DNA sequence: ATGAGGGCATAAGCTGAAGTTATGAGTGAC
DNA sequence: GTCACTCATAACTTCAGCTTATGCCCTCAT
């Protein structure tokens, strides 16, 4: 009767190699071809799929002497697997940029929020379009971004802020909105009327520390409504603030980029606020007068229309 | 000079167990505590983190005699890792529902699109709110969903369609929009003026097969504009159509749910169309007169406000 | 018909990654 | 000074997963 620890996720989900193989089988229609593509032997591929089916308790692939097709369940599983693999690709692109510090053809500096939530996608896109461009990524606040660019230590920067830092030129590549969020159990989640700005300002919140971009925007927006109350908690990272809010510590104000997953899974709910503009621009920036060329221009081109603009 | 095969992703990205460990270290502030939480020994955790750092070529954790904190790079990597782990959790929730066919407390039938793109998130949310609810999931078209519900073989269904199937009651839980998409290199991607419906109707497209929900909506919307031209390709799954469009076979019309990732990464771009309503409702449905109770009601409650409504 | 080729499964053997236990060393609290 | 906590290192063990070698099944071309 061991009250055993919860089985870790890794023991219930096939590993990346297996998921990649499944995608290859779906695409190529044969275990053997998929095996060749991944550089393993056919029996290895056969075994991987079999152990994956055993793990999941569902038949995924219909084998026949003329090839293999996905079963109905296999189609679903493969689509879900694709999500994991895509997240892994983004991870890889980001990690590679963290590693290649020096001698990169493109040196990027970005604010934390952008580096966390947007950069991996951009890097994947860049890799697809210009394979072999070595990118290095550094994260820091707006001042640090500006500093590095002016010192010639970076080719392209990204900041979220109210205006372009002095000495730099830039273009808006997207917008971000701060949202008031709370755990679904919080009283605010059951309100019918939107929150009044004054109410928000007067309530102790879970916030990032003073000096963060998020905090600055919020301070500015609430200055006209009596100013921000003393925070309930002051945390050093977006993730920590999010975790505190999910855990029910109190309402928080976070970037919509940061809470997409939490909203979708209902771990947080958005609290509408009346008449409060919490948008901020996301900008690509570079040293004044030096419009990006080469790889920097390639990356800039990728950031113009996608994701961020939808809101 | 072996022109070696590309190194598979799995060799460049740490495995799930390592990523989970990293998240635990970030949360708990100590390798040992994280190890205990995952049911392994401290040296094992220490080794896992070390090999992860070796793989990525970046220091992730700052060890000290009183605990461990993430480095700057570690914070970024951890946030990227969280995405992978969340995708894996969704995968697991979905897979578990595929497995437990019989003797489940909640039997769900859903259309393919909903099962693929929305159900995993809902299941994760349900698991968080009502742990231990055994769910079984079956996917099929609208007619099959209705059939199972009427036969009492399922407790709750989800369909995307223009109206509620006969014999069922339902509520709208979200909306979906079909989008015209093309590879970034396609001439339509460089248009300035939006596409005219007549133009769209007259162009051979990459489409799902006749009978799919997507195809029906498109047929109906273009009936007034001369009807759909003979398709360029007719494919059996959304994924196949998406892959063909990404590969440049031609423009396609797909659910916004299906193409989020591709748009963000610029593998596809949306082509605006003038004056064409391609929305469709996503509905939860149940046998007429039998409003869901128990676990079915719990799940229904989760689907009401999140994701789908934003558009 | 019959052989070639592609597809998959099984069996036997090997290897290495990753776990365990056991231990030591640094740091801070009391 | 000792206890309680951290983490690192070393030696040993185990087992998952690979490879090679084979065999069967099916289809298609000769």
Short mmCIF file of N, CA and C in Angstrom, two decimals, chain A residues 49-61 63 71-77, chain B residues 94-101:
data_model
loop_
_atom_site.label_atom_id
_atom_site.label_comp_id
_atom_site.label_asym_id
_atom_site.label_seq_id
_atom_site.Cartn_x
_atom_site.Cartn_y
_atom_site.Cartn_z
N UNK A 49 7.72 2.04 -32.21
CA UNK A 49 6.28 2.21 -32.36
C UNK A 49 5.55 1.22 -31.46
N UNK A 50 6.05 -0.01 -31.41
CA UNK A 50 5.36 -1.00 -30.59
C UNK A 50 5.36 -0.58 -29.12
N UNK A 51 6.50 -0.10 -28.64
CA UNK A 51 6.51 0.25 -27.21
C UNK A 51 5.68 1.51 -26.97
N UNK A 52 5.59 2.35 -27.95
CA UNK A 52 4.72 3.51 -27.80
C UNK A 52 3.26 3.06 -27.71
N UNK A 53 2.88 2.12 -28.54
CA UNK A 53 1.51 1.61 -28.49
C UNK A 53 1.24 0.92 -27.16
N UNK A 54 2.24 0.22 -26.65
CA UNK A 54 2.06 -0.44 -25.37
C UNK A 54 1.89 0.60 -24.26
N UNK A 55 2.70 1.63 -24.32
CA UNK A 55 2.62 2.69 -23.32
C UNK A 55 1.25 3.36 -23.31
N UNK A 56 0.75 3.66 -24.52
CA UNK A 56 -0.51 4.40 -24.60
C UNK A 56 -1.72 3.48 -24.51
N UNK A 57 -1.51 2.19 -24.74
CA UNK A 57 -2.63 1.27 -24.69
C UNK A 57 -3.57 1.40 -25.87
N UNK A 58 -3.07 1.87 -26.99
CA UNK A 58 -3.89 2.10 -28.17
C UNK A 58 -3.08 1.74 -29.41
N UNK A 59 -3.71 1.10 -30.38
CA UNK A 59 -3.02 0.83 -31.64
C UNK A 59 -2.94 2.12 -32.44
N UNK A 60 -1.75 2.46 -32.90
CA UNK A 60 -1.56 3.72 -33.60
C UNK A 60 -1.38 3.52 -35.10
N UNK A 61 -0.77 2.41 -35.46
CA UNK A 61 -0.36 2.20 -36.84
C UNK A 61 -0.91 0.87 -37.34
N UNK A 63 -0.23 -1.90 -39.75
CA UNK A 63 0.83 -2.43 -40.60
C UNK A 63 0.22 -3.31 -41.68
N UNK A 71 -3.97 4.53 -37.64
CA UNK A 71 -5.34 4.22 -37.27
C UNK A 71 -6.06 5.52 -36.94
N UNK A 72 -7.36 5.44 -36.67
CA UNK A 72 -8.10 6.64 -36.29
C UNK A 72 -7.48 7.27 -35.05
N UNK A 73 -7.24 6.43 -34.05
CA UNK A 73 -6.61 6.95 -32.84
C UNK A 73 -5.22 7.51 -33.17
N UNK A 74 -4.54 6.85 -34.08
CA UNK A 74 -3.21 7.30 -34.45
C UNK A 74 -3.20 8.70 -35.04
N UNK A 75 -4.23 9.02 -35.80
CA UNK A 75 -4.31 10.36 -36.37
C UNK A 75 -4.37 11.40 -35.26
N UNK A 76 -5.23 11.15 -34.29
CA UNK A 76 -5.34 12.08 -33.17
C UNK A 76 -4.03 12.19 -32.42
N UNK A 77 -3.49 11.04 -32.07
CA UNK A 77 -2.25 11.04 -31.29
C UNK A 77 -1.14 11.76 -32.06
N UNK B 94 -5.12 13.60 -23.43
CA UNK B 94 -5.81 13.07 -24.60
C UNK B 94 -5.62 11.57 -24.73
N UNK B 95 -4.40 11.14 -24.58
CA UNK B 95 -4.09 9.72 -24.76
C UNK B 95 -4.85 8.88 -23.72
N UNK B 96 -4.90 9.39 -22.51
CA UNK B 96 -5.60 8.64 -21.47
C UNK B 96 -7.09 8.49 -21.82
N UNK B 97 -7.65 9.52 -22.42
CA UNK B 97 -9.06 9.44 -22.79
C UNK B 97 -9.28 8.48 -23.95
N UNK B 98 -8.28 8.36 -24.82
CA UNK B 98 -8.42 7.40 -25.93
C UNK B 98 -8.38 5.98 -25.40
N UNK B 99 -7.60 5.78 -24.36
CA UNK B 99 -7.39 4.44 -23.83
C UNK B 99 -8.62 3.92 -23.10
N UNK B 100 -9.11 4.72 -22.17
CA UNK B 100 -10.17 4.19 -21.30
C UNK B 100 -11.51 4.20 -22.02
N UNK B 101 -11.68 3.26 -22.90
CA UNK B 101 -12.88 3.16 -23.71
C UNK B 101 -14.12 2.91 -22.87
#
